[in-house]
Amino acid sequence: MRTSIATVCLSGGLVEKLHACAEAGFDGVEIMDADLVAAFESPEEIRALCARLGLSIDMYQPLRDVEGVDELAFADNLRRAEAKFDVMERLGTDLMLLCSNAGTATVDDESVAARQLGELADRAARRGIRIAYEALAWGRYVNDYRDAWRLVQRADRPNLGVCLDSFHVLSRGHDPSGIEKMDPAKLFFLQLADAPELQLDLLSWSRHHRLFPGEGEFDLVGFLGHTIRAGYTGPLSLEVFNDTFRQTDVNRTAQHALRSLNWLSDRTAAENGWTTDRLDASQDPTGVDFVEIAGEDLSAIEQQLDQLGFAFAGRHRSKAVRLWRAGDARIIVNEQTPRPGARLRGLGLLVGDAEAAARRGQGIGAPSVFRRTSAGEQHLSAVAAPDGIEVYWADAAISRSWQGEFDGGYPAVERASDRPEGDGLRGRIDHINIATPWQHYDEAVLFNTSVLGLDPEAVTELPGPRGLVRSQVMRTADGAVRLAMNLVPPTAPLPARHIAVRVDDALSVARHARARGLRLLPIPSNYYDDLEARFGLDPDFLSELADLGVLYDRDATGAFIHFYAPTIDGVFFEIVQRIDGYDGYGASNAPVRLAAQPLTAAPQG
Ligand SMILES: O=C(O)c1ccc(O)c(O)c1
Ligand SMILES: [Mg+2]
């Protein structure tokens, strides 16, 4: 289907926006009146630019508050309409969006509104213009798509139809299945927007918090399914009012927007057994293959891995890259980069078919990452996530193959294997926590759903020393892969990102780590007084937690024992133990951890 986007989604001036839409690969645009009015280019110049860029102007929105008024006001509304029809002729577009009256309506009478819409449509017909009538969720008398549909039927003009907007339908909790009862010839236009579930008035929710499909909590797949089953064949158009996207890079937002539309149409097709040219079975990850830390000199990281009980598993045969292992947890330490400071750079995911996962990622528009591979080395396909992390895919054979490139021969190998029985750490990656800059956050949510096949858990807010931190975990259903995203607000430095390793006995790991000289993140004794008050823990257990600096949480499903190693530049490690069905992340301990960690900016990218 054709793809389109409302210029209101993007930052900058109209010309800049049009270039970005074309560059991203959209077929068309909806132009908001405010964008044209503020432009120095004439309608003819905008028309010529769109033609040159290969963009159709699918709809123009120049008029509101027309129907449901007294006759005097209506006469003036028709005068305004004629002036805007002139502009549309100059723009070369024939579809006008008309929102239901939210400002000036005084006549609560459907026969009046239908007659006025009919009269407007007749005027438009003389100019070859069609009108798409849209029920705004906050319209004075018309705020339900079924009411708009009834008025359109009642007015009964060939050039009058409806514009459906998923936000207005889903924000009011209206049942979208009624769309399938509508006449497809009257479905003139479709606007798509997602949104988070918020307790907010409809107008503010719509004007500030809309999101691209796949980033919020609305069922856009279900909504689009109804519309296509109804017989709609027009463009799929994005209309997302969002303050972040209005302030950030226009090209990046346009690309991100198209990715969301591709994701939505693929998912809708898959759900309904339709095919699209991009559709490929999604490759849900089955586990974490590795986490990569990069930097110029990572000896401090290696010392900490050694103290935590990781075993050195070899040096790469041709690169300044080393592998550390603790059971199934594999950490790649890459010193090839000339940039100082340790940072979390790569994430390897295990999937059934690595090539299919990479194809799907690239098909959906994720930028691929090039990494030099020498002869005889395993090639890994990768894409760049919006937060700067490189994501690699491997199946079991590929994983074995790249691990075979690490050949040992480093003194620490003996040190690791010399350890007494039970001393070596066995574990797996439990989660990684990626502090995500505010302007990339929504895009990263979409990336994690559409490219990585992860599902969002509910958003939580963690109290930190500088206010609440918005946090969202995205995971596989079985918890084998979990990415925690923490939103970093505009004025805050980027905090360190962390790697959590799951073990069977976190206290034993803490004891051994201390014996090897690791000082854990210091935890105040007030925290342990509070733990005692909350859980009435066994005094010996509590004093060992306090002595080591280990944290504890419990809920109805089980318990969580975890601790943090001190931050090194942009990275730190957490060791976690999950007891029984505990499925959280110790959120109640986050304020203590956040307060204890330094607030310095972490190296990025
Ligand atoms: O908020 C508004 O004014 C507005 C304008 C046009 C739309 O299509 C819409 O959904 C909302
Ligand atoms: Mg709309």
Coordinates of C-alpha atoms and ligand atoms in Angstrom, one line a residue, residues 30 97 99 134 136 163-165 168 191 210 239 241, ligand 2:
E30 CA -0.5 15.2 4.2
L97 CA -9.5 17.1 5.5
C99 CA -12.2 17.8 11.3
E134 CA -12.9 13.2 10.6
L136 CA -12.0 14.5 16.6
C163 CA -11.1 10.2 7.4
L164 CA -10.4 7.6 10.0
D165 CA -7.8 8.3 12.6
H168 CA -9.6 9.3 17.9
Q191 CA -4.4 8.3 9.6
R210 CA 1.1 10.4 20.1
E239 CA -0.3 11.5 11.9
F241 CA 1.7 14.9 17.1
Ligands
MG2 MG -6.3 13.0 12.5

